[in-house]
Coordinates of C-alpha atoms and ligand atoms in Angstrom, one line a residue:
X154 CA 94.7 95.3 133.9
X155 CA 92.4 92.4 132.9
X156 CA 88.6 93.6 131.5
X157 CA 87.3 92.0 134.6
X158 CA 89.2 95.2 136.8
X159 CA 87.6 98.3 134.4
X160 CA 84.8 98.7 137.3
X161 CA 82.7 96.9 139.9
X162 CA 80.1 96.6 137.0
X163 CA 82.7 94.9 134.8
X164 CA 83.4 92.5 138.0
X165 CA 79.8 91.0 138.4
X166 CA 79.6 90.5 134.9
X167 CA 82.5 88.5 134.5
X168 CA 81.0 86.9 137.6
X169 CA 78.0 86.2 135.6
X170 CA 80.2 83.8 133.4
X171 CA 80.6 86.8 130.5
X172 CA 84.4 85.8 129.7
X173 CA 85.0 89.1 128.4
X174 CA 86.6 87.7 125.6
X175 CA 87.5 89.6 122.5
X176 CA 85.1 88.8 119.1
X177 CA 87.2 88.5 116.3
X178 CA 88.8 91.6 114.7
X179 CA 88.5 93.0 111.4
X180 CA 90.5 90.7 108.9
X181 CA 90.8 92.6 105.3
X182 CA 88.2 94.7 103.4
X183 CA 84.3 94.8 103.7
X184 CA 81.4 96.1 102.5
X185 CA 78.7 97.6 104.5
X186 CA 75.8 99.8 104.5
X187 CA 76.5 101.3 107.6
X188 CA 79.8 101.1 109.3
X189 CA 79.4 102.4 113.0
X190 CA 83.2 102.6 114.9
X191 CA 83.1 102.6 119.1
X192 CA 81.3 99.5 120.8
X193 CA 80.0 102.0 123.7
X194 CA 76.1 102.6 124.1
X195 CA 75.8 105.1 120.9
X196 CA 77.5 102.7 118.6
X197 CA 75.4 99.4 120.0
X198 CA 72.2 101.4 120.3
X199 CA 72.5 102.4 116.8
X200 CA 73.4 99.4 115.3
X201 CA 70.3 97.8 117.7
X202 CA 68.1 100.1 115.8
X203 CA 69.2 100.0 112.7
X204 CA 68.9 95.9 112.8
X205 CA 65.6 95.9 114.4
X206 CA 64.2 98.7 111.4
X207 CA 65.8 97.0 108.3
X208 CA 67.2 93.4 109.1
X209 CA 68.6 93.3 105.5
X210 CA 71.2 96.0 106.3
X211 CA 74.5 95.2 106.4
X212 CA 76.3 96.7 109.6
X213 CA 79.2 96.7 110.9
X214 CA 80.5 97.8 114.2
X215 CA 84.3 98.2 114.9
X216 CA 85.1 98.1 118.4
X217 CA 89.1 99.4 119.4
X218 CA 89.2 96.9 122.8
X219 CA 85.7 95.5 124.0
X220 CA 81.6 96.2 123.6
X221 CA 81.4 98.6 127.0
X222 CA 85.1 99.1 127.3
X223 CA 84.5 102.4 127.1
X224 CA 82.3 105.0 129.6
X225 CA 79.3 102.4 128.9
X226 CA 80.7 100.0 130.9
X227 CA 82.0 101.9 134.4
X228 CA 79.3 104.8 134.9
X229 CA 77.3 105.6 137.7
X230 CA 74.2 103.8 136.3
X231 CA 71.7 107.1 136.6
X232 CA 69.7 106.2 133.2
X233 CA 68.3 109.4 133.7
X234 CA 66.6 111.7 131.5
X235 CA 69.3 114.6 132.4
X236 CA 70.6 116.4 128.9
X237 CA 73.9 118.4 129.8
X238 CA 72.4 122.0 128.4
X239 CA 69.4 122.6 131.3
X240 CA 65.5 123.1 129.8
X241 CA 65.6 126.8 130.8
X242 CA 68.7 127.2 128.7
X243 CA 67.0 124.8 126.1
X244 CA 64.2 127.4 126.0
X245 CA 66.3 130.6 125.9
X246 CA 68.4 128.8 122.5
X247 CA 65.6 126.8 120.6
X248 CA 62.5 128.3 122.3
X249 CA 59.8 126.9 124.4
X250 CA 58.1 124.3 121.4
X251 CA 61.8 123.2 120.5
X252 CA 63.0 122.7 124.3
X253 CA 60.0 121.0 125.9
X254 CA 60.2 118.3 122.6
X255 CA 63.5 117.7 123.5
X256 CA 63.0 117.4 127.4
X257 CA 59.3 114.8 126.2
X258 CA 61.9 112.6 124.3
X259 CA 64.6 112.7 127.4
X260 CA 61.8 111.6 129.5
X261 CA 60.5 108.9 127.1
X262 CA 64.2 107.2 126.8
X263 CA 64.5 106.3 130.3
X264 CA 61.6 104.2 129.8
X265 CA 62.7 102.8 126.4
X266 CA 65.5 101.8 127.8
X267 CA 63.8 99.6 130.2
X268 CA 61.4 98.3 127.7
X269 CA 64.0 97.4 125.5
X270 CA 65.8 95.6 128.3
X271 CA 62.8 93.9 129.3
X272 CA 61.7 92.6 125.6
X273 CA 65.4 91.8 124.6
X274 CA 65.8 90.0 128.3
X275 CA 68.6 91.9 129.3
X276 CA 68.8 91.5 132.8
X277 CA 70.5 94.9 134.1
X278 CA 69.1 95.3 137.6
X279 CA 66.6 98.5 135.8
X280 CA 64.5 99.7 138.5
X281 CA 62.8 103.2 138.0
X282 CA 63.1 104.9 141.1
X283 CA 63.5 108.5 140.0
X284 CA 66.3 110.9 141.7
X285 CA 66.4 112.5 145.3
X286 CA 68.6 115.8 144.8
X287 CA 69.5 116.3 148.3
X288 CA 70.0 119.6 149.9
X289 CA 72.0 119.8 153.1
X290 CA 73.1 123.8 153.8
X291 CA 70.7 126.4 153.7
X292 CA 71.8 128.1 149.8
X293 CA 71.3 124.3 148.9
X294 CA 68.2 124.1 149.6
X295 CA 67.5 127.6 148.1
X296 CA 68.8 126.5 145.2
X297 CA 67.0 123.4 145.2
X298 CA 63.9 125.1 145.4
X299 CA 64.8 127.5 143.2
X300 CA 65.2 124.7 140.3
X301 CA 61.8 123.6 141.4
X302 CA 59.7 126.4 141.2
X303 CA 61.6 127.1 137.4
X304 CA 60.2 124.0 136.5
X305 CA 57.0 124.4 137.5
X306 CA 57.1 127.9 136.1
X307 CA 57.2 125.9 132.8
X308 CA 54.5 123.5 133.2
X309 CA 57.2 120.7 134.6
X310 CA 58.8 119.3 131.5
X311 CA 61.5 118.2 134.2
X312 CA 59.1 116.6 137.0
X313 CA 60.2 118.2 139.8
X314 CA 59.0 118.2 142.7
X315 CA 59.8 119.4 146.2
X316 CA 60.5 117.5 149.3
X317 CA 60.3 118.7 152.7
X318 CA 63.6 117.6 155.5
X319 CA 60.5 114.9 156.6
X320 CA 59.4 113.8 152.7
X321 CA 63.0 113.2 152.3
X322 CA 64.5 111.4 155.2
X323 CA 61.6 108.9 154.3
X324 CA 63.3 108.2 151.5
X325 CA 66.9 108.0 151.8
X326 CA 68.9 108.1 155.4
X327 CA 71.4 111.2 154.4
X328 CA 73.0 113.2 157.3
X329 CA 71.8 116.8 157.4
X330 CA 69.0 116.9 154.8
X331 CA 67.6 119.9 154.6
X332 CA 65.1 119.4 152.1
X333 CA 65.6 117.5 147.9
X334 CA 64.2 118.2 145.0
X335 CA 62.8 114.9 143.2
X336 CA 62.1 113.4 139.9
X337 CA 60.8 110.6 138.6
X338 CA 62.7 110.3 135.5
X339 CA 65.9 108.4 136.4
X340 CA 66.6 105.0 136.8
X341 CA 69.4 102.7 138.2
X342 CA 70.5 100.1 136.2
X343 CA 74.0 97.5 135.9
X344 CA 75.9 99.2 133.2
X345 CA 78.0 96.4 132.2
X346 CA 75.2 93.6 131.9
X347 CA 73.2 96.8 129.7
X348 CA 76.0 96.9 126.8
X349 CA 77.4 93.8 127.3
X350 CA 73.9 92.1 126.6
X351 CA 73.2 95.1 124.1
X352 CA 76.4 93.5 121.9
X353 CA 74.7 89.5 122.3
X354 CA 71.5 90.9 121.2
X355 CA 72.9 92.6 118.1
X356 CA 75.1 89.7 117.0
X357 CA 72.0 88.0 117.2
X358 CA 70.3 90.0 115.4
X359 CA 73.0 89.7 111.9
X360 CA 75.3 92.8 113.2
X361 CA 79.2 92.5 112.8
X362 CA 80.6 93.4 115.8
X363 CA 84.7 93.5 115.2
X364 CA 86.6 93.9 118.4
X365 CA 90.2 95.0 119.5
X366 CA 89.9 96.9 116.1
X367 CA 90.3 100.7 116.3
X368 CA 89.8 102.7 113.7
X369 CA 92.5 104.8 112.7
X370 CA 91.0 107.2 110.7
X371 CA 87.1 107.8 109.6
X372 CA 86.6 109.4 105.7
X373 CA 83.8 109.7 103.8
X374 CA 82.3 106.4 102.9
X375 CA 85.7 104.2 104.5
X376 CA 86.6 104.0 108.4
X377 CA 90.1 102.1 107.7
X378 CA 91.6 99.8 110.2
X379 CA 95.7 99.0 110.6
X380 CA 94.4 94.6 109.0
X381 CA 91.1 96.3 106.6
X382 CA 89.2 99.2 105.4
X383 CA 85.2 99.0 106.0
X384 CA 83.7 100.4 102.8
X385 CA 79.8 102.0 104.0
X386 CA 77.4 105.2 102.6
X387 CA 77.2 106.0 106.4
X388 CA 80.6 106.2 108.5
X389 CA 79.3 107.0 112.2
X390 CA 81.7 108.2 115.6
X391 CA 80.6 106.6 118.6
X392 CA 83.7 107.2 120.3
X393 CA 82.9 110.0 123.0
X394 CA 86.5 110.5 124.9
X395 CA 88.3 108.9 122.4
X396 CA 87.0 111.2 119.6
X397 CA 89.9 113.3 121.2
X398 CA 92.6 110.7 119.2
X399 CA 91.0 110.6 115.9
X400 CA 92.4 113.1 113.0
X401 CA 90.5 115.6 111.9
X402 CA 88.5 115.6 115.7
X403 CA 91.4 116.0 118.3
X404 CA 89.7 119.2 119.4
X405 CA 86.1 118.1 119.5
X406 CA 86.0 117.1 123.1
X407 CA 88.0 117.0 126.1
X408 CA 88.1 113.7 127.9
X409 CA 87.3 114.4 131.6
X410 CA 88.2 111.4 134.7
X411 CA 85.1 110.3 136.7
X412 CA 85.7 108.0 139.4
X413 CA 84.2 105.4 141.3
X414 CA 84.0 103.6 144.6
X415 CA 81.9 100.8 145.6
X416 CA 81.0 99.4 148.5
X417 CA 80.2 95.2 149.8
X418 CA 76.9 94.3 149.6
X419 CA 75.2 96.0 153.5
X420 CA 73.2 94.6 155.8
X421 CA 69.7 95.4 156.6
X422 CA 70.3 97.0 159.5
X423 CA 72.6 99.5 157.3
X424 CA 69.7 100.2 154.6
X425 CA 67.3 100.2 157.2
X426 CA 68.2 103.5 158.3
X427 CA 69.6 104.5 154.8
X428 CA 66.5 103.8 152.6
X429 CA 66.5 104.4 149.4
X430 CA 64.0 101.0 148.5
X431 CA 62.8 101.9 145.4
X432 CA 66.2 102.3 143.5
X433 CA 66.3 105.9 143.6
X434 CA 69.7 107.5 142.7
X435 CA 70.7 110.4 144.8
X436 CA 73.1 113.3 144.6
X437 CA 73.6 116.7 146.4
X438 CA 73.1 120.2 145.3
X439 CA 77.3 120.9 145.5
X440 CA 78.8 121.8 142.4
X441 CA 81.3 119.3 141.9
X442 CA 79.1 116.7 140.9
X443 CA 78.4 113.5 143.0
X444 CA 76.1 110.6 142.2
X445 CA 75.5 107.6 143.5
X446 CA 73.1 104.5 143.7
X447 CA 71.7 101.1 145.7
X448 CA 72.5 98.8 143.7
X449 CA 70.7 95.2 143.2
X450 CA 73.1 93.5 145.2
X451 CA 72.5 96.0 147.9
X452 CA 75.5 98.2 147.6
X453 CA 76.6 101.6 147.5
X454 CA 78.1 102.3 144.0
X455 CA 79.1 106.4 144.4
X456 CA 81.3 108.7 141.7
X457 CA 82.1 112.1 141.3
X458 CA 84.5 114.5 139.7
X459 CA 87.4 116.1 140.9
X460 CA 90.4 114.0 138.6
X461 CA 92.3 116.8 136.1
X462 CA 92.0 116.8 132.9
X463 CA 95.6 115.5 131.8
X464 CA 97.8 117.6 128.7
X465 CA 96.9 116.8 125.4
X466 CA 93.5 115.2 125.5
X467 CA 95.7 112.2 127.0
X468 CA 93.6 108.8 127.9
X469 CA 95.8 106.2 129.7
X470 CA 94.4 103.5 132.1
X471 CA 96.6 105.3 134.9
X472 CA 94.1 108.1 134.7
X473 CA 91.2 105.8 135.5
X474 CA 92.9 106.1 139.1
X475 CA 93.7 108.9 141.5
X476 CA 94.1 107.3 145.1
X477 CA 93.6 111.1 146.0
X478 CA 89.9 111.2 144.5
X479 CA 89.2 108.0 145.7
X480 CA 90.1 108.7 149.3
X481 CA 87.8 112.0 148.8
X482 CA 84.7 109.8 147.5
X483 CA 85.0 107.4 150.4
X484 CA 85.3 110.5 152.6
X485 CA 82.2 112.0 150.9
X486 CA 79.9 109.4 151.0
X487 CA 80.6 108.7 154.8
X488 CA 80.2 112.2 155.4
X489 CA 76.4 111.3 154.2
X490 CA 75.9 107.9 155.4
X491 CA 77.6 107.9 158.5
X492 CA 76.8 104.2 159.1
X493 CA 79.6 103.0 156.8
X494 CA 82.9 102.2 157.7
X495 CA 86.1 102.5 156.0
X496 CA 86.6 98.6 155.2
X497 CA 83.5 98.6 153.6
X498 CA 84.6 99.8 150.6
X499 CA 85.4 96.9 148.0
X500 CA 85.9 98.9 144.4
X501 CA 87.4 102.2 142.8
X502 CA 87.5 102.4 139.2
X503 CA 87.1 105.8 136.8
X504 CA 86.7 106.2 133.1
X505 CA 87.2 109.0 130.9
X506 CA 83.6 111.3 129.7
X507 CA 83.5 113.8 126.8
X508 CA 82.9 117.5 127.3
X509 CA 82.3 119.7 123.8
X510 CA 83.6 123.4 124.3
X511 CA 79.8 124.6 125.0
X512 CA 78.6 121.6 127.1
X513 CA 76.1 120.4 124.3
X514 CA 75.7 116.9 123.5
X515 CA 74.6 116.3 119.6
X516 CA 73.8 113.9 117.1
X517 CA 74.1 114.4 113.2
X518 CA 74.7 113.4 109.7
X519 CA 76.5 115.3 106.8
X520 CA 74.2 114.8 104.1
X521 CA 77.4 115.5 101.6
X522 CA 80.0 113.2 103.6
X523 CA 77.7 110.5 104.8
X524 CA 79.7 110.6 107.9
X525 CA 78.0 110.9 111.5
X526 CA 78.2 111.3 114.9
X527 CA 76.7 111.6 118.3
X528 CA 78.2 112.4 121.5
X529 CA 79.6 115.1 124.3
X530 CA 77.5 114.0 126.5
X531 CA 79.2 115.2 129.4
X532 CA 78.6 112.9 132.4
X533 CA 74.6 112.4 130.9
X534 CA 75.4 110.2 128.4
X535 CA 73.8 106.5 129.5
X536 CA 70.2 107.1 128.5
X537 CA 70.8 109.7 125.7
X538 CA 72.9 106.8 123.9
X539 CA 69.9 105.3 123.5
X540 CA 68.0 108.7 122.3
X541 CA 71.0 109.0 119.8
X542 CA 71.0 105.8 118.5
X543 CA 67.4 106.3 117.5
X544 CA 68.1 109.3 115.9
X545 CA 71.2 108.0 114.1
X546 CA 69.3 105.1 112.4
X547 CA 66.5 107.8 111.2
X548 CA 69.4 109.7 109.8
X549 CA 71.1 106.9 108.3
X550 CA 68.0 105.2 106.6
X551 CA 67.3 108.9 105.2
X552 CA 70.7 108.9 103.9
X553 CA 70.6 105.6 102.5
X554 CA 67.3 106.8 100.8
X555 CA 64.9 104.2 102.6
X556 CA 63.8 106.8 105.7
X557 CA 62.4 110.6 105.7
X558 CA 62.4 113.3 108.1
X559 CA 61.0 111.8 112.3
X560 CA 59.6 113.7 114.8
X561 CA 63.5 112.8 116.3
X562 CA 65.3 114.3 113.4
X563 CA 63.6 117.3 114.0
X564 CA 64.9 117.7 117.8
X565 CA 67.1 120.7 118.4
X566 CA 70.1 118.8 119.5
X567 CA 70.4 117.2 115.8
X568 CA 73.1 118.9 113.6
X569 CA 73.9 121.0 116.3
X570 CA 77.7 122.3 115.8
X571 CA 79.9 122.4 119.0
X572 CA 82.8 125.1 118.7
X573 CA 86.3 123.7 118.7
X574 CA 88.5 123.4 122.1
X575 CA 91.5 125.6 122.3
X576 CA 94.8 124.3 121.1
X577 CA 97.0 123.7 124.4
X578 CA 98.8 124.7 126.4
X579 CA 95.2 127.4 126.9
X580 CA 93.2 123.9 126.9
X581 CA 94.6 122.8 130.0
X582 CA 95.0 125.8 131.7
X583 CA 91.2 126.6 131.0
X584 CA 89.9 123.4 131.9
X585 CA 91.9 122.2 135.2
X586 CA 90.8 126.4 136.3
X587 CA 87.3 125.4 135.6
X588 CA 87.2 121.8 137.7
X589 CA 89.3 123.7 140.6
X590 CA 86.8 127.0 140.4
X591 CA 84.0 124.5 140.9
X592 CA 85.4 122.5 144.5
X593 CA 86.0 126.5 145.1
X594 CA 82.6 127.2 144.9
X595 CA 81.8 124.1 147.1
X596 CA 84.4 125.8 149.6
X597 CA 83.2 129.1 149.3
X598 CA 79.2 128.2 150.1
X599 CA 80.7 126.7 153.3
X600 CA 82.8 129.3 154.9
X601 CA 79.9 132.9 153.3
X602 CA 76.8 130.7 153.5
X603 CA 75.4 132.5 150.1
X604 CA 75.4 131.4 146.9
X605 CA 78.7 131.3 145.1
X606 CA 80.3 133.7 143.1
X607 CA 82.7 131.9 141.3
X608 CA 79.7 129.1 140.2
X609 CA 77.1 132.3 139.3
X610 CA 80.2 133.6 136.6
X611 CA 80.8 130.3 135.6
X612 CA 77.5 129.0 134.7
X613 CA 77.2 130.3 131.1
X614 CA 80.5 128.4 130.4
X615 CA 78.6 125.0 131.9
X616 CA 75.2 125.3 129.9
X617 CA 73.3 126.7 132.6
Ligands
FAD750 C1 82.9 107.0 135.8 C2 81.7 107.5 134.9 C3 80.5 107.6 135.5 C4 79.4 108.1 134.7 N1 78.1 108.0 135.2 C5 77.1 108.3 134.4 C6 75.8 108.1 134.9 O1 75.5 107.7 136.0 N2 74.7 108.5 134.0 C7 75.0 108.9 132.8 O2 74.0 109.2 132.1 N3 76.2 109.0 132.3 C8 77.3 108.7 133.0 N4 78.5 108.7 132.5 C9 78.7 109.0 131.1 C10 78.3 107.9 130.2 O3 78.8 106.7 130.7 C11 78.7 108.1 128.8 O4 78.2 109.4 128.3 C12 78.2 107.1 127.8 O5 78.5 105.8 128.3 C13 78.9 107.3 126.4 O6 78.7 106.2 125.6 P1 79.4 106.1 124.2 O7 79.0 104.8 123.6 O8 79.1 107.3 123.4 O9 81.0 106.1 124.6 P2 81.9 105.0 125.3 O10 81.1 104.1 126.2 O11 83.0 105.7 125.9 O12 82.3 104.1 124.1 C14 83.3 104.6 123.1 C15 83.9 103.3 122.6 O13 84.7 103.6 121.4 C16 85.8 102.8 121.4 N5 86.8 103.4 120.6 C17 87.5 104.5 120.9 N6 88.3 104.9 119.8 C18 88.1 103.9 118.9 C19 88.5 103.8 117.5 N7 89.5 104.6 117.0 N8 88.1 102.7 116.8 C20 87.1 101.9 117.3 N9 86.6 102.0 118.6 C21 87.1 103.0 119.3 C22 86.2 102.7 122.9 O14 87.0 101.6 123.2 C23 84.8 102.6 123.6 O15 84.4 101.3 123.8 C24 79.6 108.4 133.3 C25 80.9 108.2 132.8 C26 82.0 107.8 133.6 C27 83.3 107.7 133.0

């Protein structure tokens, strides 16, 4: 499949006259300060603010296909402020002072993003229009307002407020609302045109940015290539899913599928009744996740889960597609905007997302090694990149002896220490059970109209 055919996102870039041509790939040894290996968000970001803090650094980035190949460049587009572990389990591990810091700097990256963006002219369609969480059965709505009044409860570090049926069918045209839950913090941006401009912008700015390059395997002080070795103080891995293939990581994270549809751009008439002006995101209150957005170009772009988890930590572009999944998604978002029709739909893509054993992202740097890393994100990774990438260039600089301890090297997520997946055959087993328990759950609210048992005994694997 050609670049252009990774996602709708990938599509309109191309379109945009990007000819999603490989850069040239590392050719023999170099030396570097700081050698940072996946061209994604985390390893762009970080090179972005390492550049912009010490221009005289010498950084490399080694890319294994393309900048954005990776998750960056097919998500959902929610730049939203949502951090995989919730605040109330933030509060319960780190306590209150440590939590709420973390949840501040969440909330401040969805607007760095944008400023960045903005200064950098990056044109990614970012429009802050917060997210609708949309409630349409009775233990939804409960649950909804549960999540609510928890946040209020402690003092709103997640900005949530509550919609009545009314408040919310003013803002987006969803079948059967019940009631949402709402929050500023999220916007929707063009994934693609973000980390594909991210990548001009640090060329420009003196970064060597090697593509079709993978590293083989990262050591301390060396990330070595099959045509050159990159000799740096800091090695970093920016390479989410793919951590999965590197030695010495293969049981870090699990790769997880999420896929995507897309819709034409629709009428007036259609968003007439279906709202959502402002850019807001939306999703429902099931438990297998959905999201969707409007995009600029006045389309529905719409993902979820549901794809297994394939033996082995496997990625191979034939698990970017499941016809079954995809034919679910259009079915799903029909369900709620019954307006559509089935030759509407234009796009399906997927890409592969990183889950750590205990569903909490991190950042870090071994002070002994000099190697680093951010990632397991889960499916929250687009804004936190940015977060990470911040924090990563504070660690480095420290490392490197021109930086000292930041009010972001200090947040609870840094240096935090994932356990280790199981080997397999238990791997699979575990995590295939877990996706099917939670369309269960989905099932089971339906036909007992009460919460769900299955999600209540699960939660405490999931970082709730
Ligand atoms: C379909 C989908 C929808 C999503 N929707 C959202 C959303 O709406 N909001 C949100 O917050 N998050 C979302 N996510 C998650 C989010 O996209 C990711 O968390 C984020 O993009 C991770 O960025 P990254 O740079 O860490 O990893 P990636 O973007 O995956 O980049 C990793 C890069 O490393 C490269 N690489 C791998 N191995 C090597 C190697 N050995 N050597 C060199 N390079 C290597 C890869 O080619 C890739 O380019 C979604 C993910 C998917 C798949």
């Amino acid at each position: 499949m050609s670049h252009r055919g990774l996602s709708l996102w990938f599509d309109q870039v191309a379109e945009d006259g990007d000819p999603l041509r490989p850069r040239r790939p590392l050719d023999g040894d170099f030396d570097a300060d700081v050698c940072i290996v996946g061209g994604g968000l985390t390893g762009l970001w970080t090179a972005y603010y390492l550049a912009r803090a010490r221009p005289d650094l010498r950084i490399v980035v080694l890319e294994a296909r393309i900048a954005g190949f990776g998750a960056s460049g097919r998500n959902g587009g929610w730049c939203s402020a949502l951090f995989p572990v919730t605040t109330g389990a933030l509060v319960r591990r780190y306590g209150a002072e440590a939590a709420l810091a973390m949840r501040a700097a969440m909330n401040d990256t969805v607007r760095e993003v944008g400023d960045v963006a903005a200064a950098e002219e990056i044109a990614c369609d970012y429009r802050r229009g917060g997210t609708l969480y949309l409630a349409r059965t009775t233990v939804q709505r409960d649950r909804a307002r549960a999540g609510v009044e928890d946040d209020e409860a402690l003092g709103s570090p997640d900005g949530l407020t509550w919609l009545s049926a009314t408040e919310a069918a003013e803002q987006v045209g969803v079948a059967g609302v019940l009631g949402a839950a709402y929050t500023p913090h999220c916007a929707r941006l063009q994934p693609a045109r973000l980390v594909r401009g991210l990548a001009r912008v640090v060329e420009g700015r003196g970064v060597s940015l090697f593509e079709e390059s993978p590293a083989l395997r990262l050591e301390p002080g060396r990330a070595v290539t099959s045509t050159g070795t990159v000799h740096a103080k800091v090695v970093v891995r920016a390479t989410e899913a793919w951590t999965a293939r590197l030695p010495g990581s293969r049981r870090d994270v699990v790769p997880v599928y999420s896929l995507m549809v897309a819709t034409r751009p629709l009428p007036q008439s259609f968003w007439d009744v279906a709202g959502l002006a402002r850019g807001q995101t939306f999703t429902d209150e099931r438990h297998l996740i959905i999201y969707g957005q409007r995009t600029a170009d006045d389309r529905l772009a719409f993902g979820g889960r549901g794809a297994p988890y394939h033996f082995g930590s496997t990625i191979a572009p034939a698990n970017d597609r499941s016809e079954r999944v995809f034919a679910k998604l259009r079915l799903t978002l029909r369900e709620l905007f019954p307006g559509l029709s089935r030759d509407d739909f234009t796009h399906a893509w997927g890409g592969p997302l990183g889950i750590p054993r205990d569903w909490h992202a991190s950042v870090g740097l071994d002070p002994a090694t000099g190697l680093a890393w951010a990632g397991g994100y889960v499916g929250d990774g687009l804004a936190t990149t940015n977060l990470a990438g911040r924090t990563l260039r504070d660690l480095s600089l420290r490392q490197l002896g021109l930086g000292a301890e930041t009010s972001l090297t200090t947040l609870p997520w840094v240096d935090h220490r994932s356990p280790q997946w199981e080997p397999e055959p238990l791997r699979w087993l575990g995590v295939n059970a877990g996706l099917l328990a939670m369309s269960t759950a989905d099932a089971e609210e339906r036909l007992t109209r009460h919460p769900s048992v299955t999600a209540r005994l699960l939660a405490p694997l999931l970082g709730h």
